[in-house]
């Protein structure tokens, strides 16, 4: 009986779980072998099901992570052919226009990678594009974190690590940009030498130490190479690991919503959902970088030719992430002072050494400054909508404006030729704009945030505009409003109330003005300043409506609606307002609006 | 913007030129009927014309189209404040006229920092006449002949060597203003070094020889004639070069690369992030209820 035979096989498969205990499958055996030695199961059981919340903006940092992986992969490929040496040789590769020209081995090997190594140019271009995307994605990630308040306690240190990653990424980019020893990168190194020499007193010593003598010397390319392929990548890897461990430890922040609190994380488990999403995203990042590397020319070193201190080209700019200090340098008036035989070149020292250091420090301290101003010592795991922290949002927009204006200054020559304008006028304009622009941006952003807060309140109290115009018996027209969806209303109203403090009022950070014995708490010298700054920080902040206000508004709406409905002749939807539960989302008037 | 300016300028220039041409024609008819033939477009007897005829024609054209700024004897004009209206052309040579008028830079449509390149106002014959007239004022660089700037007749090896030499001269002397691809660059006060990507080899040679507008003069003592030829050979080889790395992004260097990294690169990645976040596992999918 053949059916009998198939039956037995079915029995065997259905009992497979029991069979595993006796005779494990090959995969199971391997897993068991590894687990006995590494203890992966216990760790995996906990972490593979770790929950992450879902939002597109949470994936921006991932772009940086995956670009870094692309950088490592393509970078390893490049090291196989790149020769970090400044000894002069005659180029004899396939690029006609430079054949026979004396150049450093670094430049010659870069040309070899571009023209004689199979896939070399693609790898070079992918590496360069990935570097640009790495830093750009770190920056947009930073902006997302700051705008949503994800830098608040307990994540301040992760903010610091992130800032260090941005700094190191920039340095890594600069060292890599300098390696090919072409005309453009050599000009960059020459400029860097000038920047270092502009530091009073120690400048020349540092420069001689770095270059192993007077610029350019023979040492700088090998030294930059070691820094580029070993030192900074090692630091980057360690800091990325720390950054992500802290992410796992703190758990990811989430947007407020029904069921989402400060004590939980609502989302999907790492396995299988995020393994698929993040894994897939890696391939997308790799793919986009590959397409860019294959179709868009970047740093065509063969057109620049080898570096030679007697040559320079128009359009000598650093890569974009170094563009803003370059811009500050370009618009700085030529101020220098002379002390005896010594010159202090303020026009170089201030914009390129002091300013970046100062702004980086500000960036690093932003979470601490904010905590100091607000006195908020609580942990925050729910994100804030940017409008609900108007001063913070405005601060970052002001910083972005400053950055953007410096950026524009860095490309002033390109702007001049593309827009047929005078480079002098652009420079004069930007000299003023870098001071005025951020202030204007701050004020405008802050007012927009406050206006949006008011708009939220308006929507909560009076509902959204349906576009349905009602006419009353005596001819008056009015627009029908409907309440916003409860999930939305909930998410909008999950925010603190009563953070506003007056200058004379007590601080809200829980510190009592007097202790049990009536002794006033010691006030620091800065306490007065802090009170004032805090008052400004919260000034004009719009509070969310109270429960009474909401009830009153709904009652009013109900009344109005009843009046309208009586004239309407149909759709007396009064029940929507007594318990605006599920009925709202089914209302056809809502249409696609959410 | 530049395009708009150009087309606006060309319209006004044509109008002006036609009127001027008519006046000139009437003048010619009144003075002597025989001169008519010289202004007629059907006249092709270039070679037959004597030098004296060309100079005389050139002088007439000059008085009509150029003298208002450069003076009736090309001595240059200044305002009573001493500001220059047009420089003296005595001694600039035929090459300068051929460059300025042959590329449409002169006559200028309106005063400005720099005369932009635009469609030519005068035909080849008229340019030659103007050049002959200016050259007759004082000795100056002559219009180069084709063998001065053409690589034709060179062997492959000679040509390659010329390109390599020319590249180094180009990178030393030209890129500082014209950019490494010859795409052009900014100069102070709204001036600019124009793009060399489309420029006629003869005009490149003349520009080096005469140093028009903001440009330096690269005299034959500075860059010898053979080296000028090398530079032109290099520029032409770069034009013929395929885009090895792909789309060249305007050949403007790191600024345009940065713009593309942000707009194309980050734009695409963020777009994908939004797409991935929008497609997620759902226990149920109810129409119109997705949040």
Tab-separated table of N, CA, C and O in Angstrom, chain A residues 349-434:
chain	number	residue	atom	x	y	z
A	349	UNK	N	43.397	83.498	11.071
A	349	UNK	CA	43.254	82.835	12.365
A	349	UNK	C	41.797	82.833	12.845
A	349	UNK	O	41.279	81.798	13.267
A	350	UNK	N	41.130	83.978	12.764
A	350	UNK	CA	39.756	84.058	13.275
A	350	UNK	C	38.776	83.173	12.495
A	350	UNK	O	38.094	82.356	13.088
A	351	UNK	N	38.703	83.314	11.166
A	351	UNK	CA	37.666	82.535	10.472
A	351	UNK	C	37.950	81.042	10.395
A	351	UNK	O	37.004	80.259	10.348
A	352	UNK	N	39.207	80.648	10.362
A	352	UNK	CA	39.444	79.238	10.035
A	352	UNK	C	39.884	78.418	11.246
A	352	UNK	O	39.774	77.201	11.252
A	353	UNK	N	40.399	79.071	12.281
A	353	UNK	CA	40.813	78.327	13.469
A	353	UNK	C	39.833	78.589	14.613
A	353	UNK	O	39.311	77.649	15.221
A	354	UNK	N	39.557	79.859	14.881
A	354	UNK	CA	38.725	80.204	16.044
A	354	UNK	C	37.251	79.886	15.779
A	354	UNK	O	36.603	79.221	16.577
A	355	UNK	N	36.743	80.355	14.631
A	355	UNK	CA	35.317	80.211	14.359
A	355	UNK	C	34.846	78.751	14.337
A	355	UNK	O	33.885	78.409	15.034
A	356	UNK	N	35.503	77.853	13.590
A	356	UNK	CA	35.035	76.464	13.612
A	356	UNK	C	35.108	75.856	15.000
A	356	UNK	O	34.197	75.129	15.427
A	357	UNK	N	36.168	76.169	15.723
A	357	UNK	CA	36.295	75.643	17.086
A	357	UNK	C	35.168	76.135	17.976
A	357	UNK	O	34.563	75.376	18.729
A	358	UNK	N	34.867	77.426	17.811
A	358	UNK	CA	33.816	78.034	18.626
A	358	UNK	C	32.452	77.419	18.289
A	358	UNK	O	31.699	76.994	19.179
A	359	UNK	N	32.146	77.328	17.004
A	359	UNK	CA	30.835	76.806	16.611
A	359	UNK	C	30.705	75.332	16.956
A	359	UNK	O	29.635	74.863	17.329
A	360	UNK	N	31.806	74.593	16.854
A	360	UNK	CA	31.746	73.186	17.228
A	360	UNK	C	31.478	73.045	18.723
A	360	UNK	O	30.705	72.187	19.149
A	361	UNK	N	32.094	73.905	19.519
A	361	UNK	CA	31.856	73.874	20.959
A	361	UNK	C	30.393	74.183	21.256
A	361	UNK	O	29.763	73.528	22.088
A	362	UNK	N	29.847	75.175	20.549
A	362	UNK	CA	28.431	75.508	20.741
A	362	UNK	C	27.567	74.291	20.431
A	362	UNK	O	26.665	73.929	21.189
A	363	UNK	N	27.880	73.633	19.319
A	363	UNK	CA	27.121	72.445	18.911
A	363	UNK	C	27.177	71.367	19.986
A	363	UNK	O	26.165	70.777	20.371
A	364	UNK	N	28.396	71.152	20.490
A	364	UNK	CA	28.615	70.130	21.509
A	364	UNK	C	27.824	70.432	22.776
A	364	UNK	O	27.307	69.532	23.438
A	365	UNK	N	27.734	71.713	23.111
A	365	UNK	CA	27.132	72.111	24.380
A	365	UNK	C	25.626	72.339	24.298
A	365	UNK	O	24.990	72.563	25.323
A	366	UNK	N	25.070	72.293	23.081
A	366	UNK	CA	23.650	72.624	22.940
A	366	UNK	C	22.737	71.884	23.926
A	366	UNK	O	21.913	72.519	24.588
A	367	UNK	N	22.861	70.551	24.077
A	367	UNK	CA	21.963	69.868	25.014
A	367	UNK	C	22.159	70.348	26.449
A	367	UNK	O	21.190	70.471	27.205
A	368	UNK	N	23.394	70.640	26.809
A	368	UNK	CA	23.685	71.055	28.179
A	368	UNK	C	23.190	72.481	28.420
A	368	UNK	O	22.664	72.793	29.476
A	369	UNK	N	23.370	73.318	27.401
A	369	UNK	CA	22.861	74.687	27.501
A	369	UNK	C	21.352	74.672	27.678
A	369	UNK	O	20.803	75.375	28.528
A	370	UNK	N	20.697	73.836	26.871
A	370	UNK	CA	19.245	73.794	26.935
A	370	UNK	C	18.792	73.295	28.306
A	370	UNK	O	17.878	73.861	28.916
A	371	UNK	N	19.455	72.243	28.804
A	371	UNK	CA	19.082	71.690	30.111
A	371	UNK	C	19.303	72.725	31.207
A	371	UNK	O	18.530	72.825	32.155
A	372	UNK	N	20.361	73.498	31.053
A	372	UNK	CA	20.662	74.530	32.053
A	372	UNK	C	19.577	75.604	32.032
A	372	UNK	O	19.099	76.043	33.065
A	373	UNK	N	19.174	75.990	30.822
A	373	UNK	CA	18.166	77.045	30.708
A	373	UNK	C	16.823	76.549	31.239
A	373	UNK	O	16.176	77.210	32.049
A	374	UNK	N	16.398	75.367	30.788
A	374	UNK	CA	15.060	74.897	31.170
A	374	UNK	C	15.048	74.316	32.572
A	374	UNK	O	13.998	74.229	33.191
A	375	UNK	N	16.200	73.887	33.065
A	375	UNK	CA	16.247	73.232	34.368
A	375	UNK	C	15.554	71.877	34.347
A	375	UNK	O	15.191	71.336	35.389
A	376	UNK	N	15.385	71.336	33.154
A	376	UNK	CA	14.664	70.075	33.016
A	376	UNK	C	15.613	68.902	33.267
A	376	UNK	O	16.536	68.658	32.496
A	377	UNK	N	15.382	68.187	34.391
A	377	UNK	CA	16.271	67.073	34.719
A	377	UNK	C	15.596	65.720	34.483
A	377	UNK	O	16.115	64.692	34.890
A	378	UNK	N	14.405	65.735	33.858
A	378	UNK	CA	13.686	64.477	33.667
A	378	UNK	C	14.220	63.735	32.446
A	378	UNK	O	14.822	64.336	31.555
A	379	UNK	N	13.959	62.425	32.425
A	379	UNK	CA	14.301	61.651	31.232
A	379	UNK	C	13.214	61.856	30.185
A	379	UNK	O	12.033	61.987	30.510
A	380	UNK	N	13.621	61.893	28.922
A	380	UNK	CA	12.654	62.067	27.838
A	380	UNK	C	12.848	60.977	26.805
A	380	UNK	O	13.934	60.824	26.274
A	381	UNK	N	11.777	60.232	26.576
A	381	UNK	CA	11.845	59.215	25.520
A	381	UNK	C	10.812	59.478	24.434
A	381	UNK	O	10.819	58.813	23.403
A	382	UNK	N	9.921	60.414	24.720
A	382	UNK	CA	8.965	60.819	23.695
A	382	UNK	C	9.517	62.052	23.000
A	382	UNK	O	10.035	62.960	23.644
A	383	UNK	N	9.409	62.069	21.679
A	383	UNK	CA	9.941	63.192	20.924
A	383	UNK	C	9.009	64.387	21.015
A	383	UNK	O	7.812	64.240	21.259
A	384	UNK	N	9.602	65.553	20.817
A	384	UNK	CA	8.819	66.775	20.806
A	384	UNK	C	8.652	67.234	19.378
A	384	UNK	O	9.582	67.138	18.582
A	385	UNK	N	7.471	67.759	19.076
A	385	UNK	CA	7.325	68.347	17.746
A	385	UNK	C	8.102	69.670	17.742
A	385	UNK	O	8.062	70.412	18.719
A	386	UNK	N	8.799	69.958	16.655
A	386	UNK	CA	9.644	71.159	16.634
A	386	UNK	C	8.900	72.421	17.055
A	386	UNK	O	9.464	73.275	17.725
A	387	UNK	N	7.617	72.528	16.719
A	387	UNK	CA	6.873	73.750	17.047
A	387	UNK	C	6.668	73.898	18.548
A	387	UNK	O	6.445	75.000	19.031
A	388	UNK	N	6.737	72.789	19.261
A	388	UNK	CA	6.495	72.873	20.694
A	388	UNK	C	7.731	73.275	21.487
A	388	UNK	O	7.697	73.326	22.716
A	389	UNK	N	8.822	73.505	20.797
A	389	UNK	CA	10.005	74.074	21.452
A	389	UNK	C	10.508	75.208	20.556
A	389	UNK	O	11.543	75.101	19.918
A	390	UNK	N	9.750	76.282	20.476
A	390	UNK	CA	10.046	77.331	19.471
A	390	UNK	C	11.465	77.876	19.557
A	390	UNK	O	12.115	78.073	18.535
A	391	UNK	N	11.959	78.095	20.776
A	391	UNK	CA	13.289	78.702	20.901
A	391	UNK	C	14.368	77.741	20.426
A	391	UNK	O	15.308	78.138	19.741
A	392	UNK	N	14.204	76.473	20.775
A	392	UNK	CA	15.187	75.484	20.331
A	392	UNK	C	15.183	75.384	18.808
A	392	UNK	O	16.239	75.427	18.165
A	393	UNK	N	13.988	75.235	18.240
A	393	UNK	CA	13.870	75.112	16.785
A	393	UNK	C	14.474	76.335	16.106
A	393	UNK	O	15.241	76.211	15.144
A	394	UNK	N	14.146	77.516	16.670
A	394	UNK	CA	14.656	78.752	16.069
A	394	UNK	C	16.173	78.828	16.194
A	394	UNK	O	16.847	79.309	15.282
A	395	UNK	N	16.722	78.335	17.310
A	395	UNK	CA	18.177	78.350	17.485
A	395	UNK	C	18.852	77.538	16.390
A	395	UNK	O	19.814	77.981	15.766
A	396	UNK	N	18.311	76.340	16.143
A	396	UNK	CA	18.952	75.500	15.127
A	396	UNK	C	18.780	76.100	13.733
A	396	UNK	O	19.703	76.053	12.926
A	397	UNK	N	17.609	76.677	13.471
A	397	UNK	CA	17.418	77.295	12.151
A	397	UNK	C	18.383	78.472	11.984
A	397	UNK	O	18.941	78.675	10.904
A	398	UNK	N	18.614	79.210	13.074
A	398	UNK	CA	19.581	80.312	13.000
A	398	UNK	C	20.975	79.766	12.700
A	398	UNK	O	21.701	80.312	11.861
A	399	UNK	N	21.331	78.672	13.354
A	399	UNK	CA	22.644	78.070	13.103
A	399	UNK	C	22.735	77.556	11.667
A	399	UNK	O	23.766	77.686	11.010
A	400	UNK	N	21.631	76.969	11.191
A	400	UNK	CA	21.611	76.480	9.804
A	400	UNK	C	21.766	77.644	8.829
A	400	UNK	O	22.451	77.523	7.806
A	401	UNK	N	21.125	78.763	9.154
A	401	UNK	CA	21.224	79.942	8.291
A	401	UNK	C	22.663	80.437	8.247
A	401	UNK	O	23.201	80.742	7.176
A	402	UNK	N	23.288	80.480	9.427
A	402	UNK	CA	24.686	80.899	9.494
A	402	UNK	C	25.547	79.970	8.637
A	402	UNK	O	26.375	80.419	7.831
A	403	UNK	N	25.322	78.682	8.807
A	403	UNK	CA	26.072	77.672	8.052
A	403	UNK	C	25.857	77.872	6.557
A	403	UNK	O	26.804	77.869	5.771
A	404	UNK	N	24.583	78.068	6.189
A	404	UNK	CA	24.248	78.231	4.771
A	404	UNK	C	24.896	79.472	4.167
A	404	UNK	O	25.377	79.438	3.040
A	405	UNK	N	24.930	80.559	4.939
A	405	UNK	CA	25.530	81.791	4.425
A	405	UNK	C	27.040	81.628	4.262
A	405	UNK	O	27.621	82.074	3.278
A	406	UNK	N	27.666	80.959	5.215
A	406	UNK	CA	29.101	80.691	5.082
A	406	UNK	C	29.360	79.781	3.878
A	406	UNK	O	30.345	79.924	3.159
A	407	UNK	N	28.451	78.862	3.698
A	407	UNK	CA	28.531	77.952	2.560
A	407	UNK	C	28.508	78.737	1.258
A	407	UNK	O	29.304	78.519	0.350
A	408	UNK	N	27.529	79.654	1.179
A	408	UNK	CA	27.399	80.498	-0.015
A	408	UNK	C	28.681	81.286	-0.231
A	408	UNK	O	29.158	81.429	-1.363
A	409	UNK	N	29.263	81.779	0.879
A	409	UNK	CA	30.503	82.535	0.766
A	409	UNK	C	31.617	81.642	0.219
A	409	UNK	O	32.477	82.102	-0.538
A	410	UNK	N	31.592	80.371	0.594
A	410	UNK	CA	32.607	79.428	0.112
A	410	UNK	C	32.508	79.200	-1.388
A	410	UNK	O	33.486	78.833	-2.032
A	411	UNK	N	31.306	79.403	-1.927
A	411	UNK	CA	31.147	79.235	-3.376
A	411	UNK	C	30.923	80.558	-4.066
A	411	UNK	O	30.281	80.611	-5.112
A	412	UNK	N	31.465	81.656	-3.485
A	412	UNK	CA	31.146	82.997	-4.018
A	412	UNK	C	31.553	83.175	-5.474
A	412	UNK	O	30.858	83.836	-6.230
A	413	UNK	N	32.661	82.551	-5.873
A	413	UNK	CA	33.079	82.711	-7.273
A	413	UNK	C	32.130	81.979	-8.214
A	413	UNK	O	31.813	82.463	-9.299
A	414	UNK	N	31.664	80.808	-7.773
A	414	UNK	CA	30.746	80.037	-8.618
A	414	UNK	C	29.411	80.780	-8.724
A	414	UNK	O	28.813	80.866	-9.798
A	415	UNK	N	28.966	81.344	-7.587
A	415	UNK	CA	27.724	82.128	-7.602
A	415	UNK	C	27.884	83.319	-8.546
A	415	UNK	O	26.994	83.636	-9.324
A	416	UNK	N	29.056	83.953	-8.482
A	416	UNK	CA	29.289	85.131	-9.320
A	416	UNK	C	29.186	84.784	-10.799
A	416	UNK	O	28.549	85.516	-11.564
A	417	UNK	N	29.774	83.670	-11.223
A	417	UNK	CA	29.707	83.382	-12.667
A	417	UNK	C	28.362	82.797	-13.063
A	417	UNK	O	27.879	83.063	-14.152
A	418	UNK	N	27.734	82.029	-12.161
A	418	UNK	CA	26.443	81.437	-12.541
A	418	UNK	C	25.344	82.487	-12.573
A	418	UNK	O	24.400	82.367	-13.342
A	419	UNK	N	25.429	83.487	-11.720
A	419	UNK	CA	24.355	84.479	-11.649
A	419	UNK	C	24.803	85.849	-12.146
A	419	UNK	O	24.153	86.847	-11.848
A	420	UNK	N	25.917	85.884	-12.888
A	420	UNK	CA	26.352	87.121	-13.526
A	420	UNK	C	26.468	88.275	-12.543
A	420	UNK	O	26.000	89.374	-12.802
A	421	UNK	N	27.010	88.020	-11.377
A	421	UNK	CA	27.064	89.091	-10.392
A	421	UNK	C	28.513	89.344	-9.985
A	421	UNK	O	29.413	88.586	-10.326
A	422	UNK	N	28.687	90.408	-9.235
A	422	UNK	CA	30.031	90.801	-8.831
A	422	UNK	C	30.437	90.076	-7.568
A	422	UNK	O	29.717	90.085	-6.571
A	423	UNK	N	31.589	89.462	-7.600
A	423	UNK	CA	32.083	88.712	-6.440
A	423	UNK	C	32.284	89.656	-5.255
A	423	UNK	O	32.086	89.282	-4.102
A	424	UNK	N	32.606	90.915	-5.548
A	424	UNK	CA	32.788	91.886	-4.469
A	424	UNK	C	31.470	92.156	-3.759
A	424	UNK	O	31.397	92.193	-2.535
A	425	UNK	N	30.413	92.349	-4.570
A	425	UNK	CA	29.101	92.624	-3.977
A	425	UNK	C	28.630	91.446	-3.136
A	425	UNK	O	28.062	91.625	-2.056
A	426	UNK	N	28.855	90.239	-3.641
A	426	UNK	CA	28.460	89.051	-2.895
A	426	UNK	C	29.183	89.037	-1.556
A	426	UNK	O	28.593	88.770	-0.503
A	427	UNK	N	30.471	89.348	-1.594
A	427	UNK	CA	31.271	89.349	-0.373
A	427	UNK	C	30.764	90.397	0.624
A	427	UNK	O	30.574	90.105	1.798
A	428	UNK	N	30.503	91.622	0.126
A	428	UNK	CA	30.020	92.675	1.034
A	428	UNK	C	28.677	92.277	1.629
A	428	UNK	O	28.427	92.457	2.820
A	429	UNK	N	27.801	91.726	0.772
A	429	UNK	CA	26.480	91.312	1.248
A	429	UNK	C	26.626	90.264	2.349
A	429	UNK	O	26.013	90.373	3.410
A	430	UNK	N	27.472	89.282	2.107
A	430	UNK	CA	27.582	88.179	3.065
A	430	UNK	C	28.245	88.611	4.366
A	430	UNK	O	27.937	88.069	5.425
A	431	UNK	N	29.133	89.581	4.287
A	431	UNK	CA	29.762	90.081	5.517
A	431	UNK	C	28.699	90.574	6.492
A	431	UNK	O	28.809	90.366	7.708
A	432	UNK	N	27.682	91.244	5.952
A	432	UNK	CA	26.603	91.708	6.824
A	432	UNK	C	25.629	90.574	7.109
A	432	UNK	O	25.163	90.405	8.234
A	433	UNK	N	25.356	89.769	6.090
A	433	UNK	CA	24.306	88.754	6.211
A	433	UNK	C	24.624	87.703	7.272
A	433	UNK	O	23.714	87.205	7.934
A	434	UNK	N	25.913	87.372	7.453
A	434	UNK	CA	26.217	86.338	8.451
A	434	UNK	C	25.892	86.811	9.871
A	434	UNK	O	25.716	85.986	10.766
